[in-house]
């Protein structure tokens, strides 16, 4: 499954801070349909994310009935990304 969408990077200030992009509702519903087949536990969905010319592997996190995409430090550094940046991203999920 390949999904493309635009989102804003936001910061979660938990015990270990992370940067995320929220998956829009329509795409989140599509992911939820394949989630039982692809999850490896706790609702985590393995995926790769591409922003610009950089692709990294990650796992989507379930949140508030949808999913969020972690924006890893390697991706932030490679593409010069920060909080509040609006990005076009591609998600690839092996269903």
Coordinates of N, CA and C in Angstrom, one line a residue:
X1 N 0.8 -1.2 0.0 CA 0.0 0.0 0.0 C 0.9 1.2 0.0
X2 N 0.6 2.1 -0.9 CA 1.4 3.4 -0.9 C 0.4 4.5 -0.8
X3 N 0.7 5.4 0.2 CA -0.2 6.6 0.5 C 0.7 7.8 0.4
X4 N 0.1 8.9 -0.2 CA 0.8 10.2 -0.3 C -0.1 11.2 0.4
X5 N 0.4 12.1 1.2 CA -0.3 13.2 1.8 C 0.6 14.3 2.3
X6 N 0.0 15.4 2.7 CA 0.7 16.5 3.2 C 0.4 16.7 4.7
X7 N 1.4 17.0 5.5 CA 1.1 17.2 6.9 C 2.1 18.2 7.5
X8 N 1.8 18.6 8.7 CA 2.7 19.5 9.5 C 3.4 18.7 10.6
X9 N 4.7 19.0 10.7 CA 5.5 18.3 11.7 C 5.2 18.9 13.1
X10 N 4.9 18.1 14.0 CA 4.7 18.6 15.4 C 5.6 17.8 16.4
X11 N 5.7 18.4 17.6 CA 6.6 17.9 18.6 C 5.9 17.3 19.8
X12 N 6.2 16.1 20.2 CA 5.6 15.5 21.4 C 6.7 15.5 22.4
X13 N 6.4 16.2 23.5 CA 7.4 16.3 24.6 C 7.3 15.3 25.7
X14 N 7.4 14.0 25.3 CA 7.3 12.9 26.3 C 8.6 12.7 26.9
X15 N 8.8 11.6 27.6 CA 10.1 11.3 28.3 C 11.2 11.2 27.2
X16 N 10.9 10.8 26.0 CA 11.8 10.8 24.9 C 11.1 11.6 23.8
X17 N 11.6 12.8 23.5 CA 10.9 13.7 22.6 C 10.9 13.1 21.2
X18 N 9.8 13.3 20.4 CA 9.7 12.8 19.1 C 9.0 13.9 18.2
X19 N 9.3 13.8 16.9 CA 8.6 14.7 15.9 C 7.7 13.7 15.1
X20 N 6.5 14.2 14.8 CA 5.5 13.4 14.1 C 4.8 14.2 13.0
X21 N 4.2 13.5 12.1 CA 3.2 14.0 11.2 C 1.9 13.2 11.4
X22 N 0.8 13.8 11.6 CA -0.5 13.0 11.8 C -1.0 12.5 10.4
X23 N -1.4 11.3 10.3 CA -2.0 10.8 9.1 C -3.4 11.3 9.0
X24 N -3.8 11.9 7.8 CA -5.2 12.4 7.7 C -6.2 11.3 7.8
X25 N -7.5 11.6 8.2 CA -8.5 10.6 8.5 C -8.7 9.6 7.4
X26 N -8.8 10.0 6.1 CA -9.1 9.1 5.0 C -8.0 8.1 4.9
X27 N -6.7 8.5 5.0 CA -5.6 7.6 4.9 C -5.5 6.7 6.1
X28 N -5.8 7.3 7.3 CA -5.8 6.5 8.5 C -6.8 5.3 8.4
X29 N -8.0 5.6 7.8 CA -9.0 4.6 7.7 C -8.5 3.5 6.8
X30 N -7.8 3.8 5.7 CA -7.2 2.8 4.8 C -6.2 2.0 5.5
X31 N -5.4 2.6 6.4 CA -4.4 1.9 7.1 C -5.0 0.9 8.1
X32 N -6.1 1.4 8.8 CA -6.8 0.6 9.7 C -7.4 -0.7 9.1
X33 N -7.7 -0.6 7.8 CA -8.2 -1.8 7.1 C -7.2 -2.9 7.0
X34 N -5.9 -2.6 6.9 CA -4.9 -3.6 6.7 C -4.1 -3.8 8.0
X35 N -4.4 -3.0 9.1 CA -3.7 -3.1 10.3 C -3.6 -4.5 10.9
X36 N -4.8 -5.2 10.9 CA -4.7 -6.6 11.6 C -3.7 -7.5 10.9
X37 N -3.4 -7.3 9.6 CA -2.5 -8.2 8.9 C -1.1 -7.8 9.0
X38 N -0.8 -6.5 9.2 CA 0.5 -6.0 9.2 C 1.1 -5.6 10.6
X39 N 0.3 -5.4 11.6 CA 0.8 -4.9 12.9 C 1.7 -6.0 13.5
X40 N 2.7 -5.5 14.2 CA 3.5 -6.4 15.0 C 3.3 -6.3 16.5
X41 N 2.2 -5.7 16.9 CA 1.9 -5.6 18.3 C 1.6 -4.1 18.7
X42 N 0.8 -3.9 19.7 CA 0.4 -2.6 20.2 C -0.1 -1.7 19.1
X43 N -0.5 -2.2 18.0 CA -1.1 -1.4 17.0 C 0.0 -0.7 16.1
X44 N 1.2 -1.0 16.3 CA 2.3 -0.4 15.5 C 2.3 -1.0 14.1
X45 N 2.5 -0.2 13.1 CA 2.5 -0.6 11.7 C 3.8 -0.3 11.1
X46 N 4.6 -1.3 10.7 CA 5.9 -1.1 10.0 C 5.6 -0.4 8.6
X47 N 6.5 0.5 8.3 CA 6.4 1.3 7.1 C 7.7 2.0 6.7
X48 N 7.7 2.4 5.5 CA 8.8 3.3 5.2 C 8.2 4.7 4.8
X49 N 8.9 5.7 5.1 CA 8.4 7.1 4.8 C 9.5 7.8 4.0
X50 N 9.0 8.5 3.0 CA 9.8 9.3 2.1 C 9.4 10.7 2.1
X51 N 10.4 11.6 2.4 CA 10.2 13.0 2.3 C 11.3 13.5 1.5
X52 N 11.0 14.3 0.4 CA 12.1 14.8 -0.5 C 12.7 13.6 -1.1
X53 N 14.1 13.6 -1.0 CA 14.8 12.5 -1.6 C 15.3 11.4 -0.6
X54 N 14.7 11.5 0.6 CA 15.2 10.6 1.7 C 14.1 9.6 2.1
X55 N 14.4 8.4 2.3 CA 13.5 7.3 2.7 C 14.1 6.7 4.0
X56 N 13.3 6.5 5.0 CA 13.7 5.8 6.2 C 12.6 4.7 6.5
X57 N 13.0 3.7 7.2 CA 12.1 2.7 7.8 C 11.6 3.2 9.2
X58 N 10.4 2.9 9.5 CA 9.8 3.4 10.8 C 8.6 2.5 11.1
X59 N 7.9 2.9 12.1 CA 6.6 2.3 12.4 C 5.6 3.4 12.8
X60 N 4.4 3.3 12.2 CA 3.3 4.2 12.5 C 2.8 3.9 13.9
X61 N 2.5 4.9 14.7 CA 2.0 4.7 16.0 C 0.5 5.0 16.0
X62 N -0.3 4.2 16.7 CA -1.7 4.5 16.8 C -1.9 5.7 17.8
X63 N -2.8 6.6 17.5 CA -3.0 7.7 18.4 C -4.4 8.3 18.1
X64 N -5.2 8.4 19.1 CA -6.5 9.0 19.0 C -7.4 8.5 17.9
X65 N -7.4 7.1 17.7 CA -8.2 6.5 16.6 C -7.6 6.6 15.2
X66 N -6.4 7.2 15.1 CA -5.7 7.3 13.8 C -4.3 6.9 14.0
X67 N -3.4 7.4 13.2 CA -2.0 7.1 13.2 C -1.1 8.3 13.1
X68 N 0.1 8.2 13.7 CA 1.1 9.3 13.5 C 2.4 8.7 12.9
X69 N 3.1 9.5 12.1 CA 4.3 9.0 11.5 C 5.5 9.7 12.2
X70 N 6.3 8.9 12.9 CA 7.5 9.5 13.5 C 8.5 10.0 12.4
X71 N 9.0 11.2 12.6 CA 9.9 11.8 11.7 C 11.3 11.7 12.3
X72 N 12.0 10.6 12.0 CA 13.3 10.3 12.6 C 14.3 11.5 12.4
X73 N 15.2 11.5 13.3 CA 16.3 12.5 13.3 C 17.1 12.5 12.0
X74 N 17.4 11.3 11.5 CA 18.1 11.1 10.2 C 17.3 11.8 9.1
X75 N 16.0 11.7 9.1 CA 15.2 12.3 8.1 C 15.1 13.8 8.2
X76 N 15.0 14.2 9.5 CA 15.0 15.7 9.8 C 16.3 16.3 9.3
X77 N 17.5 15.7 9.6 CA 18.8 16.2 9.2 C 19.0 16.2 7.7
X78 N 18.6 15.1 7.1 CA 18.8 15.0 5.6 C 18.0 16.0 4.8
X79 N 16.8 16.3 5.3 CA 15.9 17.1 4.5 C 15.8 18.5 5.2
X80 N 16.5 18.8 6.3 CA 16.5 20.1 6.9 C 15.1 20.5 7.4
X81 N 14.5 19.5 8.1 CA 13.1 19.6 8.6 C 13.1 20.0 10.1
X82 N 12.0 20.7 10.5 CA 11.8 21.1 11.9 C 10.3 21.2 12.2
X83 N 10.0 21.5 13.4 CA 8.7 21.6 13.9 C 8.0 22.7 13.1
X84 N 6.7 22.5 12.7 CA 5.8 23.4 12.0 C 6.1 23.4 10.5
X85 N 7.1 22.6 10.0 CA 7.3 22.5 8.6 C 6.2 21.7 8.0
X86 N 5.7 22.1 6.8 CA 4.7 21.3 6.1 C 5.4 20.5 5.1
X87 N 5.1 19.2 5.1 CA 5.9 18.3 4.2 C 4.9 17.4 3.4
X88 N 5.4 17.1 2.2 CA 4.7 16.1 1.4 C 5.4 14.8 1.7
X89 N 4.6 13.7 2.1 CA 5.3 12.5 2.4 C 4.6 11.3 1.7
X90 N 5.4 10.3 1.5 CA 4.9 9.0 0.9 C 5.1 7.9 2.0
X91 N 4.1 7.2 2.2 CA 4.2 6.0 3.2 C 4.0 4.8 2.3
X92 N 4.9 3.8 2.6 CA 4.8 2.5 2.0 C 4.6 1.5 3.1
X93 N 3.5 0.7 3.0 CA 3.2 -0.3 4.0 C 3.0 -1.6 3.2
X94 N 3.8 -2.6 3.6 CA 3.6 -3.9 3.0 C 2.4 -4.6 3.6
X95 N 1.4 -4.8 2.8 CA 0.2 -5.4 3.3 C 0.1 -6.8 2.7

